[in-house]
mmCIF file of C-alpha atoms in Angstrom:
data_model
loop_
_atom_site.group_PDB
_atom_site.id
_atom_site.type_symbol
_atom_site.label_atom_id
_atom_site.label_comp_id
_atom_site.label_asym_id
_atom_site.label_seq_id
_atom_site.Cartn_x
_atom_site.Cartn_y
_atom_site.Cartn_z
ATOM 1 C CA MET A 1 0.000 0.000 0.000
ATOM 2 C CA LEU A 2 1.322 3.428 -0.960
ATOM 3 C CA VAL A 3 1.540 5.434 2.275
ATOM 4 C CA VAL A 4 3.677 8.423 1.231
ATOM 5 C CA LYS A 5 3.570 9.485 -2.427
ATOM 6 C CA ARG A 6 6.572 11.179 -3.966
ATOM 7 C CA LYS A 7 6.274 14.884 -4.663
ATOM 8 C CA LEU A 8 8.401 17.263 -6.684
ATOM 9 C CA PRO A 9 11.392 17.994 -4.405
ATOM 10 C CA SER A 10 11.421 21.364 -2.678
ATOM 11 C CA LYS A 11 14.976 21.767 -3.982
ATOM 12 C CA ILE A 12 13.667 22.053 -7.543
ATOM 13 C CA LEU A 13 10.861 24.407 -6.502
ATOM 14 C CA VAL A 14 13.207 26.715 -4.561
ATOM 15 C CA ILE A 15 15.770 26.804 -7.385
ATOM 16 C CA GLU A 16 13.089 27.629 -9.963
ATOM 17 C CA ALA A 17 11.796 30.449 -7.737
ATOM 18 C CA LEU A 18 15.345 31.769 -7.295
ATOM 19 C CA LEU A 19 15.968 31.698 -11.049
ATOM 20 C CA ARG A 20 12.772 33.732 -11.534
ATOM 21 C CA ARG A 21 13.302 36.255 -8.757
ATOM 22 C CA GLY A 22 16.750 35.986 -7.255
ATOM 23 C CA ILE A 23 19.117 38.873 -7.967
ATOM 24 C CA VAL A 24 22.170 36.670 -8.455
ATOM 25 C CA ASP A 25 25.371 36.969 -10.459
ATOM 26 C CA SER A 26 26.330 34.788 -13.425
ATOM 27 C CA GLU A 27 28.311 32.315 -11.303
ATOM 28 C CA GLN A 28 25.437 31.848 -8.875
ATOM 29 C CA ARG A 29 22.989 31.377 -11.765
ATOM 30 C CA LYS A 30 25.316 28.815 -13.313
ATOM 31 C CA LEU A 31 25.447 26.924 -10.010
ATOM 32 C CA LEU A 32 21.639 27.036 -9.701
ATOM 33 C CA ASP A 33 21.238 25.650 -13.219
ATOM 34 C CA GLU A 34 23.629 22.814 -12.380
ATOM 35 C CA LEU A 35 21.884 22.041 -9.085
ATOM 36 C CA ARG A 36 18.483 22.032 -10.787
ATOM 37 C CA TRP A 37 19.721 19.701 -13.550
ATOM 38 C CA ARG A 38 21.079 17.239 -10.978
ATOM 39 C CA ALA A 39 17.916 17.401 -8.866
ATOM 40 C CA GLU A 40 15.705 16.842 -11.909
ATOM 41 C CA ARG A 41 17.835 13.877 -12.985
ATOM 42 C CA GLY A 42 17.573 12.386 -9.505
ATOM 43 C CA PHE A 43 13.801 12.895 -9.442
ATOM 44 C CA GLU A 44 13.457 11.205 -12.848
ATOM 45 C CA GLY A 45 15.345 8.177 -11.531
ATOM 46 C CA GLU A 46 13.147 8.014 -8.435
ATOM 47 C CA GLN A 47 9.992 8.193 -10.565
ATOM 48 C CA ARG A 48 11.350 5.411 -12.765
ATOM 49 C CA THR A 49 11.866 3.296 -9.642
ATOM 50 C CA ASP A 50 8.317 4.045 -8.424
ATOM 51 C CA THR A 51 6.855 2.883 -11.741
ATOM 52 C CA PHE A 52 8.986 -0.278 -11.745
ATOM 53 C CA ILE A 53 7.967 -1.248 -8.202
ATOM 54 C CA ALA A 54 4.275 -0.556 -8.914
ATOM 55 C CA ASP A 55 4.470 -2.896 -11.890
ATOM 56 C CA LEU A 56 5.829 -5.682 -9.659
ATOM 57 C CA GLN A 57 2.414 -5.861 -7.916
ATOM 58 C CA LEU A 58 3.731 -7.246 -4.636
ATOM 59 C CA SER A 59 1.222 -9.816 -3.383
ATOM 60 C CA GLU A 60 2.107 -9.717 0.333
ATOM 61 C CA PRO A 61 0.928 -6.902 2.664
ATOM 62 C CA HIS A 62 3.424 -4.050 2.588
ATOM 63 C CA LEU A 63 3.910 -0.313 3.051
ATOM 64 C CA MET A 64 5.501 1.896 0.399
ATOM 65 C CA LEU A 65 6.947 5.292 1.304
ATOM 66 C CA GLN A 66 8.376 7.434 -1.487
ATOM 67 C CA GLY A 67 10.568 10.371 -0.543
ATOM 68 C CA PHE A 68 10.349 9.878 3.229
ATOM 69 C CA GLU A 69 11.804 12.726 5.324
ATOM 70 C CA SER A 70 12.232 12.866 9.073
ATOM 71 C CA VAL A 71 14.252 14.546 11.797
ATOM 72 C CA ASN A 72 15.999 12.534 14.514
ATOM 73 C CA GLN A 73 16.214 13.410 18.206
ATOM 74 C CA HIS A 74 19.392 15.412 17.610
ATOM 75 C CA GLY A 75 17.800 17.596 14.935
ATOM 76 C CA PHE A 76 19.500 15.941 11.954
ATOM 77 C CA THR A 77 17.446 15.085 8.874
ATOM 78 C CA HIS A 78 16.923 11.710 7.218
ATOM 79 C CA GLN A 79 15.916 11.721 3.554
ATOM 80 C CA MET A 80 15.191 8.248 2.219
ATOM 81 C CA ASP A 81 14.402 7.741 -1.453
ATOM 82 C CA THR A 82 12.185 4.677 -0.953
ATOM 83 C CA ILE A 83 11.126 2.534 2.003
ATOM 84 C CA ILE A 84 9.303 -0.784 1.626
ATOM 85 C CA VAL A 85 8.047 -2.331 4.865
ATOM 86 C CA THR A 86 6.824 -5.946 4.758
ATOM 87 C CA CYS A 87 5.941 -8.465 7.455
ATOM 88 C CA ARG A 88 9.323 -10.102 6.748
ATOM 89 C CA PHE A 89 11.808 -7.228 6.370
ATOM 90 C CA ILE A 90 12.261 -3.496 5.799
ATOM 91 C CA LEU A 91 13.969 -2.419 2.567
ATOM 92 C CA LEU A 92 15.685 0.971 2.228
ATOM 93 C CA LEU A 93 16.528 2.023 -1.323
ATOM 94 C CA GLU A 94 18.977 4.706 -2.418
ATOM 95 C CA VAL A 95 18.309 5.612 -6.058
ATOM 96 C CA LYS A 96 21.047 6.868 -8.395
ATOM 97 C CA ASN A 97 20.379 8.155 -11.899
ATOM 98 C CA ILE A 98 23.995 8.429 -13.045
ATOM 99 C CA SER A 99 25.640 7.611 -16.371
ATOM 100 C CA GLY A 100 29.153 6.265 -16.901
ATOM 101 C CA ILE A 101 31.253 3.478 -15.405
ATOM 102 C CA ILE A 102 30.551 3.070 -11.691
ATOM 103 C CA THR A 103 32.915 1.349 -9.256
ATOM 104 C CA TYR A 104 33.021 1.106 -5.473
ATOM 105 C CA ASP A 105 36.343 1.135 -3.638
ATOM 106 C CA ILE A 106 35.729 -0.796 -0.426
ATOM 107 C CA LYS A 107 39.101 0.275 1.050
ATOM 108 C CA THR A 108 38.312 3.985 0.848
ATOM 109 C CA ASN A 109 34.508 3.677 0.984
ATOM 110 C CA GLN A 110 34.164 5.670 -2.220
ATOM 111 C CA LEU A 111 31.711 5.416 -5.076
ATOM 112 C CA ILE A 112 33.628 6.431 -8.197
ATOM 113 C CA ARG A 113 32.170 7.502 -11.520
ATOM 114 C CA THR A 114 34.233 7.508 -14.718
ATOM 115 C CA TRP A 115 32.796 9.636 -17.505
ATOM 116 C CA ASN A 116 34.615 11.065 -20.554
ATOM 117 C CA ASN A 117 37.901 9.780 -19.116
ATOM 118 C CA GLU A 118 37.383 11.729 -15.892
ATOM 119 C CA ARG A 119 37.101 10.086 -12.467
ATOM 120 C CA LEU A 120 34.825 11.648 -9.879
ATOM 121 C CA ALA A 121 34.401 10.552 -6.258
ATOM 122 C CA LEU A 122 30.752 10.529 -5.162
ATOM 123 C CA THR A 123 29.182 10.433 -1.710
ATOM 124 C CA ASP A 124 29.272 6.961 -0.179
ATOM 125 C CA PRO A 125 25.633 5.797 -0.408
ATOM 126 C CA PHE A 126 26.152 2.948 2.029
ATOM 127 C CA ALA A 127 27.244 5.323 4.796
ATOM 128 C CA GLN A 128 23.971 7.186 4.255
ATOM 129 C CA LEU A 129 21.975 3.940 4.248
ATOM 130 C CA ASP A 130 23.680 2.700 7.430
ATOM 131 C CA ARG A 131 22.687 5.931 9.135
ATOM 132 C CA HIS A 132 19.085 5.623 7.938
ATOM 133 C CA ALA A 133 18.968 1.962 8.980
ATOM 134 C CA ALA A 134 20.090 2.882 12.523
ATOM 135 C CA TYR A 135 17.278 5.439 12.710
ATOM 136 C CA ILE A 136 14.633 2.934 11.544
ATOM 137 C CA GLU A 137 16.046 0.262 13.858
ATOM 138 C CA GLN A 138 15.703 2.617 16.831
ATOM 139 C CA MET A 139 12.124 3.392 15.806
ATOM 140 C CA MET A 140 11.288 -0.321 15.644
ATOM 141 C CA TRP A 141 12.888 -0.879 19.045
ATOM 142 C CA LYS A 142 10.631 1.813 20.553
ATOM 143 C CA LEU A 143 7.631 0.035 19.015
ATOM 144 C CA GLY A 144 8.773 -3.234 20.611
ATOM 145 C CA MET A 145 9.325 -4.893 17.238
ATOM 146 C CA GLU A 146 12.235 -6.256 15.305
ATOM 147 C CA LEU A 147 12.599 -6.748 11.558
ATOM 148 C CA PRO A 148 15.683 -7.301 9.395
ATOM 149 C CA ILE A 149 16.643 -4.057 7.632
ATOM 150 C CA ILE A 150 18.041 -4.459 4.126
ATOM 151 C CA HIS A 151 19.524 -1.569 2.213
ATOM 152 C CA ALA A 152 20.398 -1.385 -1.456
ATOM 153 C CA VAL A 153 21.664 1.118 -4.026
ATOM 154 C CA ILE A 154 19.840 1.067 -7.352
ATOM 155 C CA PHE A 155 21.065 2.622 -10.599
ATOM 156 C CA THR A 156 18.293 3.626 -12.975
ATOM 157 C CA SER A 157 20.211 5.016 -15.962
ATOM 158 C CA ALA A 158 20.393 2.639 -18.916
ATOM 159 C CA SER A 159 23.863 4.021 -19.739
ATOM 160 C CA SER A 160 25.440 3.301 -16.355
ATOM 161 C CA ILE A 161 27.880 0.366 -16.199
ATOM 162 C CA LEU A 162 28.568 -1.197 -12.809
ATOM 163 C CA GLU A 163 32.041 -2.666 -12.314
ATOM 164 C CA GLU A 164 34.026 -4.033 -9.336
ATOM 165 C CA MET A 165 31.121 -4.052 -6.904
ATOM 166 C CA PRO A 166 31.751 -5.747 -3.517
ATOM 167 C CA GLU A 167 29.611 -8.855 -3.035
ATOM 168 C CA GLN A 168 28.616 -7.945 0.533
ATOM 169 C CA PHE A 169 26.764 -4.838 -0.679
ATOM 170 C CA HIS A 170 23.469 -4.763 -2.551
ATOM 171 C CA ILE A 171 24.187 -2.528 -5.530
ATOM 172 C CA PHE A 172 22.609 -3.213 -8.918
ATOM 173 C CA LYS A 173 20.649 -1.867 -11.886
ATOM 174 C CA LEU A 174 16.906 -1.288 -11.491
ATOM 175 C CA PRO A 175 15.743 -4.416 -13.394
ATOM 176 C CA GLY A 176 17.636 -6.541 -10.846
ATOM 177 C CA LEU A 177 15.246 -5.456 -8.106
ATOM 178 C CA ARG A 178 12.640 -7.968 -9.268
ATOM 179 C CA LEU A 179 14.957 -10.937 -8.661
ATOM 180 C CA LYS A 180 16.330 -9.497 -5.417
ATOM 181 C CA LEU A 181 12.857 -9.032 -3.929
ATOM 182 C CA ARG A 182 11.970 -12.591 -4.874
ATOM 183 C CA GLU A 183 15.094 -13.822 -3.084
ATOM 184 C CA TRP A 184 14.433 -11.713 0.035
ATOM 185 C CA PHE A 185 10.816 -12.830 0.311
ATOM 186 C CA LYS A 186 12.023 -16.434 0.243
ATOM 187 C CA ALA A 187 14.941 -15.895 2.621
ATOM 188 C CA TYR A 188 13.119 -14.067 5.438
ATOM 189 C CA PRO A 189 10.197 -15.591 7.354
ATOM 190 C CA ILE A 190 7.125 -13.644 8.438
ATOM 191 C CA GLN A 191 7.854 -11.959 11.775
ATOM 192 C CA ILE A 192 4.979 -9.513 12.333
ATOM 193 C CA ASN A 193 1.259 -9.504 11.556
ATOM 194 C CA GLU A 194 -0.806 -6.925 9.673
ATOM 195 C CA SER A 195 -1.919 -5.189 12.875
ATOM 196 C CA MET A 196 1.720 -4.560 13.737
ATOM 197 C CA LEU A 197 2.273 -3.339 10.171
ATOM 198 C CA ASP A 198 -0.485 -0.781 10.803
ATOM 199 C CA LEU A 199 1.361 0.441 13.910
ATOM 200 C CA ILE A 200 4.544 0.901 11.878
ATOM 201 C CA GLN A 201 2.573 2.828 9.281
ATOM 202 C CA GLN A 202 1.180 5.216 11.867
ATOM 203 C CA GLU A 203 4.602 5.741 13.445
ATOM 204 C CA LEU A 204 6.236 6.495 10.081
ATOM 205 C CA LEU A 205 3.459 8.922 9.141
ATOM 206 C CA ASN A 206 3.877 10.692 12.479
ATOM 207 C CA ARG A 207 7.595 11.032 11.828
ATOM 208 C CA HIS A 208 7.284 12.109 8.182
ATOM 209 C CA GLU A 209 8.270 15.779 8.131
ATOM 210 C CA PRO A 210 9.086 17.253 4.699
ATOM 211 C CA HIS A 211 11.355 20.272 4.923
ATOM 212 C CA LYS A 212 12.192 23.114 2.593
ATOM 213 C CA TRP A 213 15.586 23.031 0.889
ATOM 214 C CA GLN A 214 17.889 25.884 1.880
ATOM 215 C CA HIS A 215 19.871 27.478 -0.932
ATOM 216 C CA PRO A 216 23.612 28.050 -0.340
ATOM 217 C CA PHE A 217 23.706 31.826 -0.873
ATOM 218 C CA GLY A 218 22.482 33.132 2.474
ATOM 219 C CA GLN A 219 20.566 36.401 2.102
ATOM 220 C CA VAL A 220 19.551 37.015 -1.521
ATOM 221 C CA MET A 221 17.764 40.081 -2.853
ATOM 222 C CA ILE A 222 14.650 39.072 -4.757
ATOM 223 C CA ARG A 223 12.513 40.848 -7.325
ATOM 224 C CA ARG A 224 9.131 41.903 -6.045
ATOM 225 C CA GLY A 225 5.862 42.031 -7.943
ATOM 226 C CA ALA A 226 3.666 39.840 -10.116
ATOM 227 C CA LEU A 227 5.887 38.820 -13.028
ATOM 228 C CA CYS A 228 4.489 38.629 -16.551
ATOM 229 C CA ALA A 229 5.483 35.891 -18.987
ATOM 230 C CA CYS A 230 7.584 38.581 -20.715
ATOM 231 C CA ASP A 231 9.466 39.004 -17.388
ATOM 232 C CA LYS A 232 8.187 42.538 -16.738
ATOM 233 C CA VAL A 233 6.599 43.514 -13.422
ATOM 234 C CA MET A 234 2.806 43.807 -13.674
ATOM 235 C CA GLN A 235 0.796 46.550 -12.002
ATOM 236 C CA TYR A 236 -2.416 46.114 -10.026
ATOM 237 C CA ARG A 237 -5.262 48.133 -11.504
ATOM 238 C CA GLN A 238 -9.008 47.817 -11.078
ATOM 239 C CA GLY A 239 -8.745 44.390 -9.465
ATOM 240 C CA LYS A 240 -6.389 42.903 -12.053
ATOM 241 C CA PHE A 241 -2.676 42.605 -12.672
ATOM 242 C CA MET A 242 -1.765 44.236 -15.974
ATOM 243 C CA CYS A 243 1.552 44.275 -17.814
ATOM 244 C CA PRO A 244 2.839 47.121 -20.007
ATOM 245 C CA CYS A 245 2.919 44.525 -22.801
ATOM 246 C CA GLY A 246 -0.886 44.295 -22.588
ATOM 247 C CA ILE A 247 -1.305 40.948 -20.862
ATOM 248 C CA LYS A 248 -3.742 40.580 -17.941
ATOM 249 C CA SER A 249 -3.206 37.657 -15.583
ATOM 250 C CA SER A 250 -4.396 36.243 -12.269
ATOM 251 C CA GLU A 251 -1.905 33.371 -12.517
ATOM 252 C CA ALA A 252 0.953 35.837 -11.968
ATOM 253 C CA LEU A 253 -0.450 36.504 -8.478
ATOM 254 C CA ARG A 254 -0.506 32.797 -7.656
ATOM 255 C CA GLN A 255 3.016 32.365 -8.992
ATOM 256 C CA GLY A 256 4.182 35.333 -6.952
ATOM 257 C CA LEU A 257 2.626 33.998 -3.747
ATOM 258 C CA HIS A 258 4.192 30.597 -4.490
ATOM 259 C CA ASP A 259 7.625 32.240 -4.819
ATOM 260 C CA TYR A 260 7.043 34.331 -1.679
ATOM 261 C CA ARG A 261 6.275 31.192 0.327
ATOM 262 C CA LEU A 262 9.459 29.504 -0.911
ATOM 263 C CA LEU A 263 11.849 32.450 -0.678
ATOM 264 C CA VAL A 264 10.460 34.676 2.083
ATOM 265 C CA SER A 265 7.924 33.111 4.453
ATOM 266 C CA GLU A 266 4.959 30.786 4.685
ATOM 267 C CA TRP A 267 3.048 33.646 6.333
ATOM 268 C CA ILE A 268 2.062 36.948 4.745
ATOM 269 C CA THR A 269 0.263 39.993 6.155
ATOM 270 C CA ASN A 270 -1.836 42.563 4.355
ATOM 271 C CA ARG A 271 1.036 45.020 4.578
ATOM 272 C CA GLU A 272 3.572 42.522 3.240
ATOM 273 C CA LEU A 273 1.252 41.595 0.380
ATOM 274 C CA ARG A 274 0.943 45.267 -0.596
ATOM 275 C CA ARG A 275 4.692 45.778 -0.392
ATOM 276 C CA PHE A 276 5.570 42.668 -2.372
ATOM 277 C CA PHE A 277 3.011 43.193 -5.166
ATOM 278 C CA HIS A 278 3.089 47.018 -5.284
ATOM 279 C CA ILE A 279 -0.547 47.391 -4.222
ATOM 280 C CA ASN A 280 -1.523 50.766 -2.750
ATOM 281 C CA SER A 281 -4.908 49.907 -1.190
ATOM 282 C CA ALA A 282 -5.198 47.911 2.040
ATOM 283 C CA ASP A 283 -8.816 47.104 1.114
ATOM 284 C CA ALA A 284 -7.729 45.735 -2.258
ATOM 285 C CA ALA A 285 -5.089 43.575 -0.584
ATOM 286 C CA ASN A 286 -7.648 42.306 1.904
ATOM 287 C CA LYS A 287 -10.001 41.314 -0.917
ATOM 288 C CA ILE A 288 -7.165 39.392 -2.595
ATOM 289 C CA LEU A 289 -6.361 37.500 0.607
ATOM 290 C CA LYS A 290 -10.022 36.627 1.177
ATOM 291 C CA ARG A 291 -10.390 35.459 -2.404
ATOM 292 C CA MET A 292 -7.361 33.160 -2.028
ATOM 293 C CA ASP A 293 -9.117 31.470 0.928
ATOM 294 C CA PHE A 294 -5.904 30.953 2.897
ATOM 295 C CA TYR A 295 -5.764 29.682 6.450
ATOM 296 C CA TYR A 296 -5.307 32.735 8.673
ATOM 297 C CA GLU A 297 -4.723 33.772 12.263
#
């Protein structure tokens, strides 16, 4: 059963908002473009994994959590690409959508990618998975349950070539997941019932806490106003946002509020709305806020 459905990562949303409104230099824009490209590639690989697992049609009771995020007791975050909880085991998946020749040096604990004759050291995914596994294990201990925790790294790119992979680690291409799951379901006996699975579901949902990605630039000046498709700032007149180019749009207001939430705050006052969108009338701003039907205090 799908318990947590994957959403577009906040990293992509924040970067897109920054590219629209951030007053950044050429180097910062270049970095944002690179970060967005990597995040989009990662998201594509995760979606590919979601589709593959859905097609497997697992027959036994299970929980599926896509893009699970939580914060441990010390305030550190855990971001897990995919969690599958069964009555036999818990599977943690780290998804990589990377091209090139991939090797893992067990002596230095490095994942190495070779592409266009260049070697690049990547973050050790198994160190991340070990950390996540310890967090899930502690959660299970508090629930008074125990299940084997398996973790695996999956590569989703058709052009990735895996070489020199240590046998003690589960690291393989996405199509191999079908065989691996079959092996794990045979190897591990049933250890909990469906009622206990429900308790795990509730605990994971209580702990699921998506957070907003923080960009690396600190304080950034941002452009205010409702932005037209032509990139000019629109003016509020007679209840509508109008651009000097002649376009009228209500979507520009929604886009602007979306960017404000990502780059400034999740709360906005009448005064802040007027300042951000260049609206002179407090009554007009109040009508806009009422029309948006936001939660308010």
